[in-house]
mmCIF file of C-alpha atoms in Angstrom:
data_model
loop_
_atom_site.group_PDB
_atom_site.id
_atom_site.type_symbol
_atom_site.label_atom_id
_atom_site.label_comp_id
_atom_site.label_asym_id
_atom_site.label_seq_id
_atom_site.Cartn_x
_atom_site.Cartn_y
_atom_site.Cartn_z
ATOM 1 C CA MET K 13 130.732 68.788 126.223
ATOM 2 C CA HIS K 14 133.024 68.654 123.183
ATOM 3 C CA TRP K 15 135.477 71.493 122.539
ATOM 4 C CA THR K 16 136.858 72.008 119.017
ATOM 5 C CA THR K 17 140.602 72.746 118.983
ATOM 6 C CA ASP K 18 143.174 73.498 116.291
ATOM 7 C CA GLN K 19 144.784 70.256 115.231
ATOM 8 C CA THR K 20 148.152 71.945 114.586
ATOM 9 C CA ALA K 21 148.411 73.824 117.873
ATOM 10 C CA PRO K 22 148.294 72.651 121.441
ATOM 11 C CA SER K 23 145.013 73.084 123.230
ATOM 12 C CA VAL K 24 144.981 76.003 125.621
ATOM 13 C CA GLY K 25 141.563 75.438 127.089
ATOM 14 C CA PRO K 26 138.015 76.172 126.080
ATOM 15 C CA VAL K 27 137.247 79.019 123.716
ATOM 16 C CA VAL K 28 135.550 81.855 125.542
ATOM 17 C CA VAL K 29 132.993 83.729 123.482
ATOM 18 C CA THR K 30 132.448 87.271 124.666
ATOM 19 C CA THR K 31 129.159 88.987 124.024
ATOM 20 C CA ARG K 32 128.697 92.688 123.796
ATOM 21 C CA THR K 33 126.426 93.943 126.536
ATOM 22 C CA ARG K 34 123.773 96.449 125.621
ATOM 23 C CA SER K 35 123.575 99.711 127.495
ATOM 24 C CA PRO K 36 120.704 99.660 130.036
ATOM 25 C CA ILE K 37 119.120 102.725 128.415
ATOM 26 C CA ARG K 38 119.009 100.875 125.086
ATOM 27 C CA SER K 39 117.275 97.821 126.520
ATOM 28 C CA ASN K 40 113.504 97.487 126.220
ATOM 29 C CA VAL K 41 113.122 98.289 129.914
ATOM 30 C CA GLY K 42 115.376 101.332 129.551
ATOM 31 C CA LEU K 43 113.489 102.591 126.497
ATOM 32 C CA LYS K 44 110.145 102.191 128.263
ATOM 33 C CA ALA K 45 111.534 104.086 131.255
ATOM 34 C CA LEU K 46 112.735 106.838 128.917
ATOM 35 C CA MET K 47 109.280 107.032 127.350
ATOM 36 C CA ALA K 48 107.704 107.246 130.798
ATOM 37 C CA VAL K 49 109.996 110.009 132.092
ATOM 38 C CA THR K 50 109.778 112.123 128.940
ATOM 39 C CA GLY K 51 106.026 111.545 128.798
ATOM 40 C CA ILE K 52 105.613 112.808 132.365
ATOM 41 C CA ILE K 53 107.654 115.928 131.557
ATOM 42 C CA LEU K 54 105.500 116.676 128.511
ATOM 43 C CA VAL K 55 102.222 116.028 130.344
ATOM 44 C CA LEU K 56 103.214 118.338 133.200
ATOM 45 C CA PHE K 57 104.012 121.043 130.662
ATOM 46 C CA LEU K 58 100.662 120.525 128.918
ATOM 47 C CA ILE K 59 98.806 120.903 132.214
ATOM 48 C CA ALA K 60 100.734 124.048 133.193
ATOM 49 C CA HIS K 61 100.298 125.545 129.716
ATOM 50 C CA MET K 62 96.555 124.838 129.777
ATOM 51 C CA LEU K 63 96.152 126.530 133.156
ATOM 52 C CA GLY K 64 98.041 129.542 131.825
ATOM 53 C CA ASN K 65 95.780 129.752 128.770
ATOM 54 C CA LEU K 66 92.693 129.742 131.002
ATOM 55 C CA LYS K 67 93.873 133.023 132.523
ATOM 56 C CA SER K 68 92.535 134.656 129.367
ATOM 57 C CA PHE K 69 89.061 134.448 130.981
ATOM 58 C CA ALA K 70 90.325 136.748 133.748
ATOM 59 C CA GLY K 71 90.806 139.548 131.235
ATOM 60 C CA GLN K 72 93.578 141.246 129.329
ATOM 61 C CA THR K 73 95.427 142.635 132.358
ATOM 62 C CA ALA K 74 95.624 139.277 134.138
ATOM 63 C CA PHE K 75 96.687 137.395 131.016
ATOM 64 C CA ASP K 76 99.322 139.950 130.012
ATOM 65 C CA HIS K 77 100.690 139.981 133.559
ATOM 66 C CA TYR K 78 100.982 136.190 133.492
ATOM 67 C CA ALA K 79 102.716 136.217 130.091
ATOM 68 C CA HIS K 80 105.232 138.839 131.195
ATOM 69 C CA TRP K 81 105.796 136.989 134.476
ATOM 70 C CA LEU K 82 106.897 133.933 132.484
ATOM 71 C CA ARG K 83 109.599 136.051 130.859
ATOM 72 C CA ASP K 84 110.856 137.267 134.237
ATOM 73 C CA ILE K 85 111.160 133.886 135.969
ATOM 74 C CA GLY K 86 114.650 133.415 137.346
ATOM 75 C CA LYS K 87 115.605 137.084 137.531
ATOM 76 C CA PRO K 88 118.091 138.301 138.606
ATOM 77 C CA LEU K 89 119.897 134.944 138.504
ATOM 78 C CA LEU K 90 118.823 134.370 134.901
ATOM 79 C CA PRO K 91 118.966 137.325 132.517
ATOM 80 C CA GLY K 92 116.144 138.135 130.113
ATOM 81 C CA VAL K 93 114.048 135.195 128.963
ATOM 82 C CA TRP K 94 116.606 132.515 129.746
ATOM 83 C CA PHE K 95 114.100 130.477 131.756
ATOM 84 C CA LEU K 96 111.844 130.131 128.717
ATOM 85 C CA TRP K 97 114.766 129.087 126.535
ATOM 86 C CA ILE K 98 115.888 126.532 129.131
ATOM 87 C CA LEU K 99 112.320 125.225 129.291
ATOM 88 C CA ARG K 100 112.146 125.009 125.496
ATOM 89 C CA GLY K 101 115.431 123.125 125.466
ATOM 90 C CA VAL K 102 114.202 120.617 128.053
ATOM 91 C CA LEU K 103 110.945 120.113 126.141
ATOM 92 C CA THR K 104 112.819 119.642 122.862
ATOM 93 C CA VAL K 105 115.045 116.969 124.406
ATOM 94 C CA ALA K 106 111.982 115.312 125.957
ATOM 95 C CA VAL K 107 110.133 115.236 122.632
ATOM 96 C CA ILE K 108 113.139 113.823 120.768
ATOM 97 C CA GLY K 109 113.738 111.219 123.476
ATOM 98 C CA HIS K 110 110.060 110.243 123.539
ATOM 99 C CA ILE K 111 109.887 109.820 119.758
ATOM 100 C CA ALA K 112 113.209 107.973 119.579
ATOM 101 C CA ALA K 113 112.225 105.522 122.325
ATOM 102 C CA ALA K 114 108.802 104.897 120.785
ATOM 103 C CA THR K 115 110.337 104.332 117.344
ATOM 104 C CA ALA K 116 112.975 101.934 118.671
ATOM 105 C CA LEU K 117 110.397 99.891 120.589
ATOM 106 C CA ALA K 118 108.074 99.748 117.578
ATOM 107 C CA MET K 119 110.877 98.583 115.286
ATOM 108 C CA ARG K 120 111.930 95.891 117.752
ATOM 109 C CA ALA K 121 108.348 94.678 118.098
ATOM 110 C CA ARG K 122 108.031 94.462 114.320
ATOM 111 C CA ALA K 123 111.382 92.669 113.995
ATOM 112 C CA ALA K 124 110.231 90.108 116.539
ATOM 113 C CA ARG K 125 107.338 89.218 114.209
ATOM 114 C CA PRO K 126 109.045 89.119 110.786
ATOM 115 C CA VAL K 127 106.767 86.453 109.276
ATOM 116 C CA ARG K 128 103.319 87.499 108.158
ATOM 117 C CA TYR K 129 100.687 84.816 108.108
ATOM 118 C CA ALA K 130 98.464 84.463 105.063
ATOM 119 C CA HIS K 131 95.298 84.371 107.169
ATOM 120 C CA ARG K 132 96.257 86.428 110.174
ATOM 121 C CA ALA K 133 93.357 87.566 112.306
ATOM 122 C CA LYS K 134 92.750 91.294 112.538
ATOM 123 C CA VAL K 135 94.633 92.752 115.461
ATOM 124 C CA GLN K 136 92.368 94.242 118.083
ATOM 125 C CA GLY K 137 93.528 97.686 119.117
ATOM 126 C CA SER K 138 92.198 101.057 120.097
ATOM 127 C CA TYR K 139 91.755 103.836 117.585
ATOM 128 C CA ALA K 140 94.410 105.836 119.418
ATOM 129 C CA ALA K 141 96.970 103.034 119.142
ATOM 130 C CA ARG K 142 96.347 102.606 115.397
ATOM 131 C CA THR K 143 96.629 106.331 114.679
ATOM 132 C CA MET K 144 99.608 107.260 116.874
ATOM 133 C CA ARG K 145 101.829 107.745 113.824
ATOM 134 C CA TRP K 146 99.543 110.179 112.002
ATOM 135 C CA GLY K 147 98.637 111.856 115.263
ATOM 136 C CA GLY K 148 102.330 112.446 115.897
ATOM 137 C CA VAL K 149 102.723 114.087 112.481
ATOM 138 C CA ILE K 150 99.761 116.397 113.135
ATOM 139 C CA ILE K 151 101.127 117.313 116.565
ATOM 140 C CA LEU K 152 104.583 118.048 115.132
ATOM 141 C CA LEU K 153 103.153 120.322 112.416
ATOM 142 C CA PHE K 154 100.982 122.049 114.996
ATOM 143 C CA VAL K 155 103.917 122.707 117.348
ATOM 144 C CA ILE K 156 105.914 124.268 114.506
ATOM 145 C CA TYR K 157 102.974 126.471 113.493
ATOM 146 C CA HIS K 158 102.172 127.354 117.102
ATOM 147 C CA LEU K 159 105.735 128.543 117.720
ATOM 148 C CA LEU K 160 105.748 130.671 114.558
ATOM 149 C CA ASP K 161 102.342 132.044 115.488
ATOM 150 C CA LEU K 162 102.251 132.849 119.200
ATOM 151 C CA THR K 163 105.956 132.622 120.124
ATOM 152 C CA THR K 164 107.848 134.376 117.339
ATOM 153 C CA GLY K 165 104.767 136.180 115.957
ATOM 154 C CA HIS K 166 105.660 135.612 112.296
ATOM 155 C CA LEU K 167 102.247 134.108 111.474
ATOM 156 C CA ASN K 168 100.178 136.171 113.892
ATOM 157 C CA PRO K 169 98.086 139.152 112.698
ATOM 158 C CA VAL K 170 99.406 141.283 115.584
ATOM 159 C CA GLY K 171 102.758 139.637 116.268
ATOM 160 C CA ASP K 172 103.644 142.011 119.109
ATOM 161 C CA PRO K 173 105.406 140.254 122.028
ATOM 162 C CA SER K 174 104.355 143.071 124.352
ATOM 163 C CA LYS K 175 100.657 142.287 123.658
ATOM 164 C CA PRO K 176 100.155 138.562 124.365
ATOM 165 C CA TYR K 177 96.410 138.947 124.952
ATOM 166 C CA GLY K 178 96.010 140.825 121.677
ATOM 167 C CA ASN K 179 97.977 138.127 119.867
ATOM 168 C CA LEU K 180 95.702 135.439 121.321
ATOM 169 C CA VAL K 181 92.461 137.191 120.406
ATOM 170 C CA ALA K 182 93.670 138.048 116.905
ATOM 171 C CA ASP K 183 94.820 134.483 116.330
ATOM 172 C CA PHE K 184 91.416 132.878 116.891
ATOM 173 C CA ALA K 185 89.281 135.660 115.424
ATOM 174 C CA PRO K 186 86.160 134.468 113.518
ATOM 175 C CA GLU K 187 87.677 135.298 110.126
ATOM 176 C CA ARG K 188 90.586 132.979 110.971
ATOM 177 C CA TRP K 189 88.318 129.959 111.539
ATOM 178 C CA TYR K 190 90.817 127.729 109.747
ATOM 179 C CA VAL K 191 93.343 128.379 112.528
ATOM 180 C CA THR K 192 90.791 127.272 115.122
ATOM 181 C CA LEU K 193 90.029 124.196 113.018
ATOM 182 C CA PHE K 194 93.700 123.230 112.778
ATOM 183 C CA TYR K 195 94.131 123.893 116.499
ATOM 184 C CA THR K 196 91.148 121.649 117.256
ATOM 185 C CA LEU K 197 92.488 118.788 115.130
ATOM 186 C CA ALA K 198 95.888 119.041 116.829
ATOM 187 C CA ILE K 199 94.386 119.074 120.334
ATOM 188 C CA LEU K 200 92.208 116.058 119.508
ATOM 189 C CA ALA K 201 95.316 114.237 118.228
ATOM 190 C CA ILE K 202 97.047 115.065 121.507
ATOM 191 C CA GLY K 203 93.980 113.789 123.364
ATOM 192 C CA PHE K 204 94.038 110.414 121.584
ATOM 193 C CA HIS K 205 97.774 110.195 122.215
ATOM 194 C CA LEU K 206 97.328 110.993 125.909
ATOM 195 C CA ARG K 207 94.486 108.520 126.339
ATOM 196 C CA HIS K 208 96.571 105.716 124.890
ATOM 197 C CA GLY K 209 99.700 106.735 126.819
ATOM 198 C CA ALA K 210 97.870 107.159 130.122
ATOM 199 C CA PHE K 211 96.152 103.789 129.721
ATOM 200 C CA SER K 212 99.494 102.118 129.022
ATOM 201 C CA ALA K 213 101.011 103.846 132.057
ATOM 202 C CA PHE K 214 98.184 102.712 134.345
ATOM 203 C CA ARG K 215 98.562 99.147 133.097
ATOM 204 C CA SER K 216 102.294 99.278 133.770
ATOM 205 C CA LEU K 217 101.501 100.283 137.353
ATOM 206 C CA GLY K 218 99.698 96.981 137.882
ATOM 207 C CA GLN K 219 96.178 97.585 136.581
ATOM 208 C CA GLN K 220 96.197 94.404 134.483
ATOM 209 C CA THR K 221 93.167 92.585 135.825
ATOM 210 C CA PRO K 222 89.889 92.961 133.856
ATOM 211 C CA ARG K 223 88.526 95.296 136.525
ATOM 212 C CA GLY K 224 91.803 97.211 136.706
ATOM 213 C CA GLU K 225 91.901 97.645 132.924
ATOM 214 C CA ARG K 226 88.378 99.060 132.944
ATOM 215 C CA ARG K 227 89.392 101.552 135.617
ATOM 216 C CA ALA K 228 92.525 102.441 133.662
ATOM 217 C CA ARG K 229 90.506 103.060 130.495
ATOM 218 C CA VAL K 230 88.046 105.309 132.315
ATOM 219 C CA ALA K 231 90.785 107.263 134.103
ATOM 220 C CA ALA K 232 92.762 107.727 130.884
ATOM 221 C CA LEU K 233 89.644 108.872 129.002
ATOM 222 C CA VAL K 234 88.621 111.348 131.715
ATOM 223 C CA PHE K 235 92.133 112.808 131.846
ATOM 224 C CA ALA K 236 92.363 113.187 128.047
ATOM 225 C CA VAL K 237 88.897 114.740 127.752
ATOM 226 C CA ALA K 238 89.558 117.196 130.594
ATOM 227 C CA LEU K 239 92.850 118.337 129.069
ATOM 228 C CA CYS K 240 91.357 118.700 125.584
ATOM 229 C CA ALA K 241 88.418 120.678 126.966
ATOM 230 C CA GLY K 242 90.771 122.980 128.855
ATOM 231 C CA TYR K 243 92.663 123.756 125.664
ATOM 232 C CA LEU K 244 89.706 124.049 123.280
ATOM 233 C CA VAL K 245 87.568 126.283 125.476
ATOM 234 C CA VAL K 246 89.895 129.255 124.857
ATOM 235 C CA PRO K 247 89.867 129.399 121.014
ATOM 236 C CA PHE K 248 86.132 128.727 120.886
ATOM 237 C CA ALA K 249 85.540 131.466 123.471
ATOM 238 C CA VAL K 250 87.414 133.883 121.186
ATOM 239 C CA LEU K 251 85.592 132.551 118.127
ATOM 240 C CA THR K 252 82.184 133.154 119.738
ATOM 241 C CA GLY K 253 83.103 136.525 121.240
ATOM 242 C CA LEU K 254 83.109 135.385 124.870
ATOM 243 C CA VAL K 255 86.759 136.471 125.054
ATOM 244 C CA SER K 256 87.545 139.600 123.056
#
């Protein structure tokens, strides 16, 4: 090995080059772990929220009781609706972390392939994987509208926090079919996102053989379809008069 030294100064030994270590959370493994944890938090919320929505089939009294119970969680340790605000804060952090990790990983993957070939073969990928970006935009717009509609009541025909069942029925009334349409598009976007995410998660757990991948695809599809059905059955029940 040849060491280069200053010809005008005595040699003091080899030059040690220090490299800056990257924080574990900023490594690819750390970012994937962040995506997994935040994804689990969001999926658990989606399941719980879906089950709560299905209480609308039990009638106005049951649904209103459930909605008011959510506001009272944590009392007397937590005053007012603090639990809901804490939950919203956790979900907001999870969403931001999920998006940030996904964006960082996508940018690194693109940077690792900076040269585009003139005759590159078409990349094989699922519809969900190719539409994650637009699906994310639709989901973001839907969340903003949903909060202004059924949380703050600014865009709801009733907009009375003491009447959650009335707000729900008024929101998906037949004359507001466009709301149901937008809701459907957003839920389908979530479904595609979940199918792709669940499949990736199953593969990360070791399902990487041809047979394992087929099982992972089926499991991810069943999960996404079941969740979408659980969400869409409520607005269409209101639209058709089954829930009124």
